[in-house]
Amino acid sequence: MLSDFVTEEKFLKGVSIYLKKHLYSNARTINLWEGISEATGINVPDVMDNWINKIGFPVLTITETPDSITVRQDRYLETGDVKDEENQTLWQIPLNLMTVDESGKASVDRSIVMKTREETYEVDTSKPFKLNAGTSGVYRVLYKPDRVKKLGKQATEASSPFAVTDRIGLISDVMVLGKSGMCRTSDGLALINEMRSETEYFVWDCISTNLGTILGVWWEMSDVVRANMNAFRQSLFSPLVKKYGYEPQPDESQDVRQLRTLAISQAAGAEDPEVLDELKSRFKLLAENGDHSRILPDFQSTAYSTGVRHGGRAEWEAAKKIFLNPPTASARTHAIYAMTATRDEALIEENLKFMMTEVKTQDVMYFFIGLNSNRSSRRQLFAFFKENFDTIYKRFEGTFGLGNLIKVSLRDFSTQGDLDDAIAFFKDKDTVKYSMPLEQSLDGIRANMKWLNQSNSDVIDWLESWTASNRKY
């Protein structure tokens, strides 16, 4: 953020001054700021003081008139319920305000530093604009819902002034602020809907990650809601599968290759029938004939997991065989995630038994991750964890593994019953060796509960409305 504000050239010059002045001697943070101040003529210690010495970071709320924007800064909390006594810090914020002139040329004003609670700036809001251009600033920006939709449309236009980092930052801000209750989660879904013509892998990766976060917290949604969510996801990712296919081309970029892999994975997760049939047919050749040739490394994990998830014991046994005798190291990990993708109750039980009796300690975490990621086995995994806690504790005592297993076991739980169950289980245990991951997990459940409670109807209604308007999916 600081480098972007003062420019990289002057920042590096300031670092050079700092290093030369304190060569072979001790130094403090203030000495670095002084070096950059000398190079830039800016009072860097004053700018950076609250960023370094105060807890947290700000969220900027934007209100508009036709010829201006008003920006208000407040401390950001994930839960969105910041109290007055927690909201006393005023940061000096480089706004990096991007605007577009009459000719359509974009420019970024890096000279604006917000220092008070609320400030107003002249901006022609009929044209594209965005704060935190380049997304280098450590703060969130909250726009009104209609502005968010406009930004989504403008972001994917051929003449868009917004860079990849701007598009990623925009999606991230809206989704994170939706979780905190500062805007609607549906605003994020509407933004993603507007950005379906996006071409860059990293933006699509951000989209898939945020949709995955929603799916994680809403994992117990009804069949109707799940069908609507899958239809929405198919509308985003299935066209990419059709565009890029399954086979890499000799002259394609790494970005395209990654985008193909992501699209196949997401379309399969959304249960696109054509994608499922293609992946199942390829896995069938492997399961029946040992033919790996049709499963390319780019979508190996998705093909394995799809084959087992939509298959039975034969497919599970095929994945187990790969795990025991893998052609590559990555195939072994992918086989674990495939085995744990099964929805068959008996096979889930076999996974749990196999994990405790046949699997090396370093691989247990992968089984936990897979079983937790599978909504058919998530609660069963935590029940198993509780029943076998003493054995697991002894196996992982003295390592970071125990805390990580606790975090994975409790990940994505989002009900009061989940929270009460976890608290009751650990109540009489000596948690000193894993207190931090446990508290982080419990806080995560509380945050998920709040998000689900405040946004459940919002998400359901938006998906229902979208599906009604897009019947072809």
Coordinates of C-alpha atoms in Angstrom, one line a residue:
M1 CA 0.0 0.0 0.0
L2 CA 2.7 2.4 1.0
S3 CA 4.8 1.6 -2.1
D4 CA 1.8 2.2 -4.4
F5 CA 1.0 5.5 -2.6
V6 CA 4.5 7.1 -2.8
T7 CA 5.4 5.2 -6.1
E8 CA 7.7 2.2 -6.2
E9 CA 10.7 4.2 -7.4
K10 CA 10.6 6.5 -4.4
F11 CA 9.8 3.7 -2.0
L12 CA 12.9 1.8 -3.1
K13 CA 15.0 4.9 -2.9
G14 CA 13.7 5.4 0.7
V15 CA 14.6 1.8 1.6
S16 CA 18.1 2.4 0.2
I17 CA 18.5 5.5 2.3
Y18 CA 17.3 3.5 5.4
L19 CA 19.7 0.6 4.7
K20 CA 22.7 2.9 4.1
K21 CA 22.1 4.9 7.3
H22 CA 21.7 1.9 9.5
L23 CA 24.3 -0.4 7.9
Y24 CA 25.8 -2.6 10.7
S25 CA 23.6 -1.1 13.3
N26 CA 20.2 -1.8 14.9
A27 CA 17.1 0.0 13.6
R28 CA 13.4 0.5 14.4
T29 CA 10.4 0.7 12.2
I30 CA 10.4 4.5 12.5
N31 CA 13.9 4.6 10.9
L32 CA 12.4 3.0 7.7
W33 CA 9.6 5.5 7.6
E34 CA 12.1 8.3 8.0
G35 CA 14.1 7.0 5.1
I36 CA 11.0 6.9 2.9
S37 CA 10.1 10.4 4.1
E38 CA 13.4 11.7 3.0
A39 CA 13.0 10.2 -0.4
T40 CA 9.4 11.4 -0.9
G41 CA 8.9 14.6 1.1
I42 CA 5.9 13.0 2.7
N43 CA 5.5 12.6 6.5
V44 CA 5.4 8.8 6.3
P45 CA 5.6 8.2 10.1
D46 CA 2.4 10.3 10.5
V47 CA 0.6 8.4 7.7
M48 CA 1.6 4.9 8.9
D49 CA 1.2 5.4 12.7
N50 CA -2.3 4.0 13.1
W51 CA -1.8 1.3 10.4
I52 CA 1.0 -0.1 12.5
N53 CA 0.2 0.7 16.1
K54 CA -3.6 0.3 16.1
I55 CA -5.7 -2.9 15.8
G56 CA -7.7 -3.5 12.7
F57 CA -8.3 -1.7 9.4
P58 CA -11.1 0.5 8.0
V59 CA -14.1 0.0 5.7
L60 CA -15.0 3.0 3.6
T61 CA -18.7 3.6 2.9
I62 CA -19.5 5.5 -0.3
T63 CA -22.6 7.7 -0.9
E64 CA -23.1 9.5 -4.2
T65 CA -24.6 12.6 -5.8
P66 CA -24.4 13.3 -9.5
D67 CA -21.2 15.3 -9.1
S68 CA -19.5 14.0 -5.9
I69 CA -18.9 11.1 -3.6
T70 CA -18.9 11.2 0.2
V71 CA -16.5 8.7 1.9
R72 CA -16.9 7.7 5.5
Q73 CA -14.3 5.5 7.4
D74 CA -15.1 3.1 10.2
R75 CA -13.3 0.2 11.7
Y76 CA -14.1 -3.1 10.0
L77 CA -15.1 -6.1 11.9
E78 CA -16.0 -9.5 10.4
T79 CA -19.2 -9.6 12.5
G80 CA -20.2 -6.1 11.4
D81 CA -21.2 -5.0 14.9
V82 CA -18.4 -2.6 15.8
K83 CA -19.1 -0.6 19.0
D84 CA -18.4 3.1 19.4
E85 CA -15.5 2.4 21.8
E86 CA -14.0 0.2 19.1
N87 CA -14.4 2.8 16.4
Q88 CA -12.1 5.6 17.6
T89 CA -9.2 5.1 15.2
L90 CA -8.9 7.4 12.2
W91 CA -6.5 6.1 9.6
Q92 CA -4.8 8.2 7.0
I93 CA -6.0 6.4 3.9
P94 CA -4.5 6.7 0.4
L95 CA -7.8 6.6 -1.6
N96 CA -6.2 5.9 -5.1
L97 CA -9.3 7.3 -6.8
M98 CA -9.7 6.1 -10.3
T99 CA -11.9 8.2 -12.6
V100 CA -12.7 8.3 -16.3
D101 CA -12.7 11.5 -18.4
E102 CA -14.9 12.5 -21.4
S103 CA -12.7 10.6 -23.8
G104 CA -12.9 7.4 -21.8
K105 CA -9.4 7.6 -20.5
A106 CA -8.8 6.4 -17.0
S107 CA -6.5 8.1 -14.5
V108 CA -5.7 7.4 -10.8
D109 CA -5.3 10.3 -8.3
R110 CA -2.8 9.0 -5.8
S111 CA -2.5 12.3 -4.0
I112 CA -5.7 12.0 -2.0
V113 CA -5.2 11.0 1.6
M114 CA -8.3 10.8 3.7
K115 CA -7.6 11.9 7.3
T116 CA -11.0 12.6 8.9
R117 CA -14.1 10.5 9.6
E118 CA -16.0 11.8 6.5
E119 CA -14.9 13.7 3.4
T120 CA -16.5 14.7 0.1
Y121 CA -14.7 14.7 -3.3
E122 CA -15.8 16.0 -6.7
V123 CA -16.5 13.0 -9.0
D124 CA -18.7 12.7 -12.1
T125 CA -20.6 9.6 -11.0
S126 CA -22.2 9.2 -14.4
K127 CA -18.9 7.7 -15.5
P128 CA -16.9 4.8 -14.1
F129 CA -15.0 5.4 -10.8
K130 CA -13.5 3.2 -8.2
L131 CA -11.6 3.7 -4.9
N132 CA -8.5 1.6 -4.1
A133 CA -7.5 1.4 -7.7
G134 CA -5.2 -1.7 -8.1
T135 CA -6.5 -3.0 -4.7
S136 CA -3.3 -2.2 -3.0
G137 CA -4.9 -0.5 0.0
V138 CA -5.6 -2.5 3.2
Y139 CA -9.2 -1.5 3.5
R140 CA -12.7 -2.5 2.3
V141 CA -14.9 -0.3 0.1
L142 CA -18.7 -0.5 0.5
Y143 CA -20.8 0.9 -2.5
K144 CA -24.5 1.1 -2.8
P145 CA -26.1 -2.0 -4.6
D146 CA -26.9 -0.1 -7.8
R147 CA -23.3 1.1 -8.0
V148 CA -22.0 -2.5 -7.5
K149 CA -24.1 -3.7 -10.4
K150 CA -22.8 -0.9 -12.6
L151 CA -19.2 -1.7 -11.6
G152 CA -19.8 -5.3 -12.5
K153 CA -21.0 -4.4 -16.0
Q154 CA -18.2 -1.9 -16.5
A155 CA -15.6 -4.3 -15.3
T156 CA -16.1 -6.8 -18.1
E157 CA -16.6 -4.4 -21.0
A158 CA -14.0 -4.4 -23.7
S159 CA -12.9 -0.9 -22.9
S160 CA -13.1 -1.4 -19.1
P161 CA -10.6 0.7 -17.1
F162 CA -10.5 -1.9 -14.3
A163 CA -7.5 -4.1 -14.1
V164 CA -7.6 -7.8 -12.9
T165 CA -6.7 -6.7 -9.4
D166 CA -9.6 -4.2 -9.4
R167 CA -12.1 -6.9 -10.5
I168 CA -10.8 -9.3 -7.9
G169 CA -10.9 -6.6 -5.2
L170 CA -14.4 -5.6 -6.1
I171 CA -15.7 -9.2 -5.8
S172 CA -13.8 -9.8 -2.6
D173 CA -15.1 -6.6 -0.9
V174 CA -18.7 -7.2 -1.7
M175 CA -18.7 -10.8 -0.6
V176 CA -16.8 -10.1 2.6
L177 CA -19.0 -7.1 3.5
G178 CA -22.0 -9.3 2.7
K179 CA -20.8 -11.8 5.3
S180 CA -20.4 -9.0 7.9
G181 CA -24.0 -7.8 7.2
M182 CA -22.9 -4.4 5.9
C183 CA -24.5 -5.2 2.5
R184 CA -26.6 -8.1 1.2
T185 CA -24.9 -11.3 0.2
S186 CA -27.2 -11.2 -2.9
D187 CA -25.3 -8.0 -3.9
G188 CA -22.3 -10.2 -4.4
L189 CA -24.3 -12.8 -6.3
A190 CA -25.7 -10.1 -8.5
L191 CA -22.2 -8.7 -9.1
I192 CA -20.9 -12.2 -10.1
N193 CA -23.9 -12.5 -12.4
E194 CA -22.9 -9.3 -14.2
M195 CA -19.3 -10.5 -14.6
R196 CA -20.0 -13.7 -16.4
S197 CA -18.2 -12.6 -19.5
E198 CA -14.9 -12.4 -17.6
T199 CA -11.9 -13.9 -19.4
E200 CA -9.2 -13.9 -16.8
Y201 CA -8.4 -17.0 -14.7
F202 CA -7.6 -15.2 -11.5
V203 CA -11.0 -13.4 -11.5
W204 CA -12.8 -16.7 -12.1
D205 CA -10.8 -18.2 -9.3
C206 CA -12.0 -15.4 -6.9
I207 CA -15.6 -16.0 -8.1
S208 CA -15.4 -19.8 -7.5
T209 CA -13.8 -19.3 -4.1
N210 CA -16.5 -17.0 -2.9
L211 CA -19.3 -19.2 -4.2
G212 CA -17.6 -22.1 -2.4
T213 CA -17.7 -20.1 0.8
I214 CA -21.4 -19.6 0.4
L215 CA -21.9 -23.3 -0.4
G216 CA -19.8 -24.2 2.7
V217 CA -22.0 -22.2 5.1
W218 CA -25.3 -23.1 3.3
W219 CA -24.3 -26.8 3.1
E220 CA -27.6 -27.9 4.6
M221 CA -29.8 -26.0 2.1
S222 CA -32.9 -27.7 0.8
D223 CA -32.9 -29.7 -2.5
V224 CA -34.7 -26.8 -4.2
V225 CA -32.3 -24.2 -3.1
R226 CA -29.3 -26.4 -4.1
A227 CA -30.8 -27.0 -7.5
N228 CA -31.1 -23.2 -8.0
M229 CA -27.5 -22.6 -6.8
N230 CA -26.3 -25.4 -9.1
A231 CA -28.2 -23.8 -12.0
F232 CA -26.5 -20.5 -11.3
R233 CA -23.1 -22.1 -11.1
Q234 CA -23.7 -24.1 -14.3
S235 CA -24.6 -20.9 -16.1
L236 CA -21.2 -19.4 -15.1
F237 CA -18.9 -22.3 -15.7
S238 CA -20.4 -24.7 -18.2
P239 CA -20.0 -22.2 -21.1
L240 CA -16.3 -22.1 -20.2
V241 CA -16.1 -25.9 -20.4
K242 CA -17.8 -25.8 -23.8
K243 CA -15.4 -23.0 -24.9
Y244 CA -12.1 -24.7 -23.8
G245 CA -13.0 -28.4 -23.9
Y246 CA -11.1 -31.0 -22.0
E247 CA -7.9 -31.3 -24.1
P248 CA -5.1 -28.7 -23.9
Q249 CA -3.9 -27.0 -27.1
P250 CA -0.2 -26.7 -28.0
D251 CA -0.2 -22.9 -28.1
E252 CA -2.5 -22.0 -25.2
S253 CA -1.4 -19.9 -22.3
Q254 CA -1.1 -21.1 -18.7
D255 CA -4.0 -18.8 -17.8
V256 CA -6.3 -20.7 -20.2
R257 CA -5.1 -24.1 -19.0
Q258 CA -5.8 -23.1 -15.4
L259 CA -9.2 -21.7 -16.4
R260 CA -10.1 -25.0 -18.1
T261 CA -9.2 -26.9 -15.0
L262 CA -11.3 -24.6 -12.8
A263 CA -14.3 -24.6 -15.1
I264 CA -14.4 -28.4 -15.3
S265 CA -14.1 -28.7 -11.5
Q266 CA -16.9 -26.1 -10.9
A267 CA -19.2 -27.4 -13.6
A268 CA -18.9 -30.9 -12.2
G269 CA -19.5 -29.6 -8.6
A270 CA -22.6 -27.9 -9.9
E271 CA -23.7 -31.3 -11.4
D272 CA -23.8 -30.3 -15.0
P273 CA -25.1 -33.5 -16.7
E274 CA -22.8 -33.3 -19.7
V275 CA -19.7 -32.7 -17.7
L276 CA -20.6 -35.5 -15.2
D277 CA -21.1 -38.0 -18.1
E278 CA -17.8 -37.1 -19.7
L279 CA -15.8 -37.4 -16.5
K280 CA -17.6 -40.6 -15.4
S281 CA -16.9 -42.2 -18.8
R282 CA -13.3 -41.4 -18.5
F283 CA -13.0 -42.7 -14.9
K284 CA -14.9 -45.9 -16.0
L285 CA -12.0 -46.7 -18.4
L286 CA -9.6 -46.3 -15.5
A287 CA -11.7 -48.4 -13.0
E288 CA -12.4 -51.2 -15.5
N289 CA -9.2 -51.3 -17.6
G290 CA -6.6 -49.4 -15.7
D291 CA -6.5 -46.9 -18.5
H292 CA -5.2 -43.6 -17.2
S293 CA -4.8 -42.0 -20.6
R294 CA -8.2 -40.3 -20.8
I295 CA -7.7 -38.6 -17.4
L296 CA -5.3 -35.7 -17.9
P297 CA -3.4 -34.3 -14.9
D298 CA -5.2 -30.9 -15.3
F299 CA -8.5 -32.5 -14.2
Q300 CA -7.4 -35.7 -12.5
S301 CA -8.7 -34.7 -9.1
T302 CA -12.1 -33.7 -10.4
A303 CA -12.4 -36.9 -12.5
Y304 CA -11.5 -39.2 -9.7
S305 CA -13.9 -37.5 -7.2
T306 CA -16.7 -37.4 -9.7
G307 CA -16.3 -41.0 -10.5
V308 CA -16.6 -42.1 -6.9
R309 CA -19.2 -39.5 -5.9
H310 CA -21.6 -40.7 -8.6
G311 CA -20.5 -44.3 -8.5
G312 CA -20.5 -47.2 -6.0
R313 CA -18.1 -49.6 -4.4
A314 CA -16.3 -50.5 -7.7
E315 CA -15.4 -46.9 -8.2
W316 CA -14.4 -46.5 -4.6
E317 CA -12.2 -49.6 -4.8
A318 CA -10.6 -48.2 -7.9
A319 CA -9.7 -45.0 -6.1
K320 CA -8.4 -47.0 -3.1
K321 CA -6.2 -49.0 -5.5
I322 CA -4.7 -45.8 -6.9
F323 CA -4.1 -44.6 -3.3
L324 CA -2.2 -47.8 -2.4
N325 CA -0.2 -47.8 -5.7
P326 CA -0.2 -44.3 -7.1
P327 CA 1.4 -43.5 -10.5
T328 CA 2.4 -40.1 -9.2
A329 CA 2.4 -38.3 -5.8
S330 CA -0.4 -36.0 -6.9
A331 CA -2.5 -39.0 -7.9
R332 CA -2.2 -40.4 -4.4
T333 CA -3.6 -37.2 -2.9
H334 CA -6.4 -37.0 -5.5
A335 CA -7.3 -40.6 -4.7
I336 CA -7.8 -39.7 -1.1
Y337 CA -10.2 -36.9 -2.0
A338 CA -12.0 -39.3 -4.4
M339 CA -12.4 -42.0 -1.7
T340 CA -13.8 -39.4 0.7
A341 CA -16.2 -38.0 -1.9
T342 CA -18.5 -41.0 -1.6
R343 CA -22.0 -40.5 -0.5
D344 CA -22.5 -44.2 0.4
E345 CA -23.0 -44.6 4.2
A346 CA -21.1 -47.9 4.3
L347 CA -18.2 -46.6 2.4
I348 CA -18.0 -43.5 4.6
E349 CA -17.7 -45.9 7.6
E350 CA -14.9 -47.8 5.7
N351 CA -13.1 -44.5 5.1
L352 CA -13.1 -43.7 8.8
K353 CA -11.9 -47.2 9.7
F354 CA -9.3 -47.3 7.0
M355 CA -8.0 -43.8 8.0
M356 CA -7.3 -45.0 11.5
T357 CA -5.8 -48.4 10.8
E358 CA -4.1 -48.3 7.3
V359 CA -3.2 -44.7 6.7
K360 CA 0.1 -43.1 7.6
T361 CA 0.0 -40.2 10.0
Q362 CA 1.0 -37.6 7.4
D363 CA -2.0 -38.6 5.2
V364 CA -4.7 -38.5 7.9
M365 CA -5.1 -34.7 7.4
Y366 CA -6.0 -35.3 3.7
F367 CA -8.7 -37.8 4.8
F368 CA -10.1 -35.3 7.3
I369 CA -10.2 -32.5 4.7
G370 CA -12.0 -34.8 2.2
L371 CA -14.5 -36.1 4.7
N372 CA -15.3 -32.6 6.0
S373 CA -15.7 -31.3 2.4
N374 CA -18.3 -33.9 1.7
R375 CA -21.6 -32.8 3.1
S376 CA -22.7 -36.5 3.4
S377 CA -19.9 -37.2 5.9
R378 CA -19.2 -33.9 7.6
R379 CA -21.2 -34.5 10.8
Q380 CA -20.1 -38.1 10.8
L381 CA -16.5 -37.0 10.8
F382 CA -16.9 -34.9 13.9
A383 CA -18.8 -37.6 15.7
F384 CA -16.0 -40.0 14.8
F385 CA -13.4 -37.4 16.0
K386 CA -15.2 -37.2 19.4
E387 CA -15.4 -40.9 19.8
N388 CA -11.8 -41.5 19.0
F389 CA -10.4 -38.3 20.5
D390 CA -8.0 -40.0 22.9
T391 CA -6.4 -42.1 20.2
I392 CA -6.1 -39.1 17.8
Y393 CA -4.7 -37.0 20.6
K394 CA -2.0 -39.5 21.4
R395 CA -1.2 -39.9 17.7
F396 CA -0.8 -36.2 17.1
E397 CA 0.4 -35.0 20.5
G398 CA 3.2 -32.5 20.4
T399 CA 2.5 -31.5 16.7
F400 CA 0.5 -28.8 15.0
G401 CA -1.5 -31.6 13.5
L402 CA -4.0 -31.9 16.4
G403 CA -5.0 -28.2 16.1
N404 CA -5.4 -28.5 12.4
L405 CA -7.6 -31.6 12.7
I406 CA -9.8 -29.7 15.1
K407 CA -10.1 -26.8 12.7
V408 CA -10.9 -29.1 9.8
S409 CA -13.4 -31.1 11.8
L410 CA -15.4 -28.0 12.8
R411 CA -15.1 -26.1 9.5
D412 CA -18.3 -24.8 7.9
F413 CA -20.5 -25.7 10.8
S414 CA -23.1 -23.0 11.1
T415 CA -25.8 -23.8 13.7
Q416 CA -26.3 -23.2 17.4
G417 CA -26.5 -27.0 17.8
D418 CA -23.0 -27.3 16.2
L419 CA -21.6 -24.7 18.5
D420 CA -23.2 -26.2 21.7
D421 CA -22.0 -29.6 20.7
A422 CA -18.4 -28.5 20.2
I423 CA -18.3 -26.4 23.4
A424 CA -19.8 -29.3 25.5
F425 CA -17.3 -31.8 24.1
F426 CA -14.2 -29.7 24.9
K427 CA -15.6 -28.3 28.2
D428 CA -13.9 -30.8 30.5
K429 CA -10.7 -31.3 28.5
D430 CA -7.3 -29.7 28.9
T431 CA -7.2 -27.6 25.8
V432 CA -4.0 -25.6 26.5
K433 CA -2.1 -27.3 23.7
Y434 CA -4.7 -26.5 21.1
S435 CA -6.6 -23.5 22.6
M436 CA -6.0 -21.1 19.7
P437 CA -7.2 -23.4 16.8
L438 CA -10.2 -24.4 19.0
E439 CA -11.2 -20.8 19.8
Q440 CA -10.7 -19.9 16.1
S441 CA -13.0 -22.7 15.1
L442 CA -15.7 -21.7 17.6
D443 CA -15.4 -18.1 16.5
G444 CA -15.8 -19.4 12.9
I445 CA -19.0 -21.2 13.8
R446 CA -20.4 -18.1 15.5
A447 CA -19.5 -16.0 12.4
N448 CA -21.1 -18.6 10.1
M449 CA -24.3 -18.7 12.3
K450 CA -24.7 -14.9 12.2
W451 CA -24.1 -14.8 8.4
L452 CA -26.6 -17.7 7.8
N453 CA -29.2 -16.2 10.1
Q454 CA -29.0 -12.7 8.6
S455 CA -28.7 -13.7 4.9
N456 CA -30.5 -17.0 4.5
S457 CA -33.7 -15.6 3.1
D458 CA -31.8 -13.1 1.0
V459 CA -29.7 -15.8 -0.7
I460 CA -32.7 -18.1 -1.2
D461 CA -34.9 -15.3 -2.7
W462 CA -32.2 -14.1 -5.0
L463 CA -31.5 -17.6 -6.3
E464 CA -35.2 -18.3 -6.8
S465 CA -35.6 -15.1 -8.7
W466 CA -32.6 -15.7 -10.9
T467 CA -33.7 -19.3 -11.7
A468 CA -37.2 -18.1 -12.6
S469 CA -35.6 -15.7 -15.1
N470 CA -33.2 -18.2 -16.5
R471 CA -35.2 -21.4 -17.0
K472 CA -32.8 -22.9 -19.6
Y473 CA -30.5 -23.8 -16.7

